[in-house]
Amino acid sequence: MAHAIEASAGYGEMLHGEAISLGMVAAARLSSQIAGLTPAAAAKIVSTLKRFDLPTRIPDHMAVDTILGHMKHDKKFSEGKIRFVLLRAIGDAFVSSDVTEAQIVSAIKGLRF
């Protein structure tokens, strides 16, 4: 998701690491919804990013459809599905192609709060 966020912002408008931070927030939230990551662990990830002054919310002008469109052209898009790195727990990551488009849209919208 980070590359899609970076592309949606316009290259040069957002640092790569800032986009990675936003992707990590979305992945943590998805992981707590569908992969078993506890809400406390997801909150710990977000608070750690905040402690380093990294963004945890996307700018209001970034459209969900634009981000989703960029995701469908990302290297993680394969066989009609977007692959995500999810967490069962901090340090226990796996790659999943089972995240639905509705869950992705929800995760992007969640980056506004």
CSV table of C-alpha atoms in Angstrom, one decimal:
chain,number,residue,atom,x,y,z
A,1,MET,CA,0.0,0.0,0.0
A,2,ALA,CA,2.9,2.3,0.7
A,3,HIS,CA,3.9,2.6,-3.0
A,4,ALA,CA,0.3,3.4,-3.9
A,5,ILE,CA,0.1,6.1,-1.3
A,6,GLU,CA,3.4,7.6,-2.4
A,7,ALA,CA,2.2,7.6,-6.1
A,8,SER,CA,-1.2,9.0,-5.1
A,9,ALA,CA,0.5,11.9,-3.3
A,10,GLY,CA,2.7,12.6,-6.2
A,11,TYR,CA,6.4,11.5,-6.1
A,12,GLY,CA,8.3,14.1,-4.2
A,13,GLU,CA,5.3,15.3,-2.2
A,14,MET,CA,5.8,12.5,0.4
A,15,LEU,CA,9.0,10.9,1.5
A,16,HIS,CA,9.2,7.2,0.9
A,17,GLY,CA,9.5,6.4,4.6
A,18,GLU,CA,6.4,8.4,5.3
A,19,ALA,CA,4.4,6.3,2.8
A,20,ILE,CA,5.9,3.2,4.4
A,21,SER,CA,4.7,4.4,7.8
A,22,LEU,CA,1.2,4.8,6.4
A,23,GLY,CA,1.3,1.4,4.9
A,24,MET,CA,2.4,-0.1,8.2
A,25,VAL,CA,-0.6,1.5,9.9
A,26,ALA,CA,-3.0,0.0,7.4
A,27,ALA,CA,-1.3,-3.4,7.6
A,28,ALA,CA,-1.5,-3.3,11.4
A,29,ARG,CA,-5.2,-2.5,11.3
A,30,LEU,CA,-5.9,-5.2,8.7
A,31,SER,CA,-3.9,-7.6,10.7
A,32,SER,CA,-5.9,-7.0,13.9
A,33,GLN,CA,-9.1,-7.4,11.9
A,34,ILE,CA,-8.3,-10.6,10.0
A,35,ALA,CA,-5.0,-12.1,11.0
A,36,GLY,CA,-5.1,-12.3,14.8
A,37,LEU,CA,-2.9,-9.4,15.7
A,38,THR,CA,-4.2,-8.0,19.0
A,39,PRO,CA,-5.6,-4.5,19.0
A,40,ALA,CA,-3.0,-3.7,21.7
A,41,ALA,CA,-0.2,-4.8,19.4
A,42,ALA,CA,-1.6,-2.8,16.5
A,43,ALA,CA,-1.8,0.3,18.8
A,44,LYS,CA,1.8,-0.3,19.8
A,45,ILE,CA,2.9,-0.2,16.2
A,46,VAL,CA,1.0,3.0,15.6
A,47,SER,CA,2.3,4.7,18.7
A,48,THR,CA,5.9,3.7,17.8
A,49,LEU,CA,5.5,5.4,14.4
A,50,LYS,CA,4.1,8.5,16.1
A,51,ARG,CA,6.9,8.6,18.5
A,52,PHE,CA,9.3,9.0,15.6
A,53,ASP,CA,7.1,11.7,14.1
A,54,LEU,CA,6.1,9.5,11.2
A,55,PRO,CA,2.6,10.1,9.7
A,56,THR,CA,-0.2,7.8,10.6
A,57,ARG,CA,-3.0,9.5,8.7
A,58,ILE,CA,-3.2,10.3,5.0
A,59,PRO,CA,-3.9,13.9,3.8
A,60,ASP,CA,-7.6,14.7,3.1
A,61,HIS,CA,-7.0,15.3,-0.6
A,62,MET,CA,-5.9,11.7,-1.3
A,63,ALA,CA,-8.7,9.8,-2.8
A,64,VAL,CA,-9.4,6.2,-1.8
A,65,ASP,CA,-10.1,5.2,-5.5
A,66,THR,CA,-6.8,6.7,-6.6
A,67,ILE,CA,-4.8,4.8,-4.0
A,68,LEU,CA,-6.7,1.6,-4.8
A,69,GLY,CA,-6.0,2.1,-8.5
A,70,HIS,CA,-2.3,2.4,-7.9
A,71,MET,CA,-2.3,-0.7,-5.7
A,72,LYS,CA,-3.6,-2.7,-8.7
A,73,HIS,CA,-0.4,-1.7,-10.6
A,74,ASP,CA,1.9,-2.5,-7.8
A,75,LYS,CA,4.4,-5.3,-7.8
A,76,LYS,CA,2.4,-7.0,-5.0
A,77,PHE,CA,-0.6,-7.3,-7.4
A,78,SER,CA,-0.7,-10.8,-8.7
A,79,GLU,CA,-3.4,-12.9,-10.4
A,80,GLY,CA,-6.1,-10.3,-9.8
A,81,LYS,CA,-5.3,-10.0,-6.1
A,82,ILE,CA,-3.3,-7.6,-3.9
A,83,ARG,CA,-0.9,-9.4,-1.7
A,84,PHE,CA,-0.3,-8.0,1.8
A,85,VAL,CA,2.2,-8.6,4.5
A,86,LEU,CA,0.1,-9.2,7.6
A,87,LEU,CA,1.0,-10.0,11.3
A,88,ARG,CA,-0.3,-12.7,13.5
A,89,ALA,CA,1.8,-11.0,16.2
A,90,ILE,CA,4.7,-8.6,16.2
A,91,GLY,CA,7.5,-10.5,14.6
A,92,ASP,CA,5.2,-13.1,13.1
A,93,ALA,CA,4.5,-12.0,9.6
A,94,PHE,CA,3.1,-13.7,6.5
A,95,VAL,CA,2.0,-12.9,3.0
A,96,SER,CA,-1.7,-13.1,2.2
A,97,SER,CA,-3.7,-12.7,-1.0
A,98,ASP,CA,-7.0,-13.2,0.9
A,99,VAL,CA,-7.6,-9.5,1.8
A,100,THR,CA,-10.8,-8.4,0.0
A,101,GLU,CA,-11.2,-5.2,-1.9
A,102,ALA,CA,-13.8,-4.1,0.7
A,103,GLN,CA,-11.2,-4.7,3.5
A,104,ILE,CA,-8.6,-2.7,1.6
A,105,VAL,CA,-11.0,0.2,1.0
A,106,SER,CA,-11.8,0.2,4.7
A,107,ALA,CA,-8.1,0.2,5.6
A,108,ILE,CA,-7.5,3.2,3.4
A,109,LYS,CA,-10.5,5.0,4.8
A,110,GLY,CA,-9.1,4.2,8.3
A,111,LEU,CA,-6.0,6.1,7.5
A,112,ARG,CA,-8.1,9.3,7.7
A,113,PHE,CA,-8.6,8.9,11.4
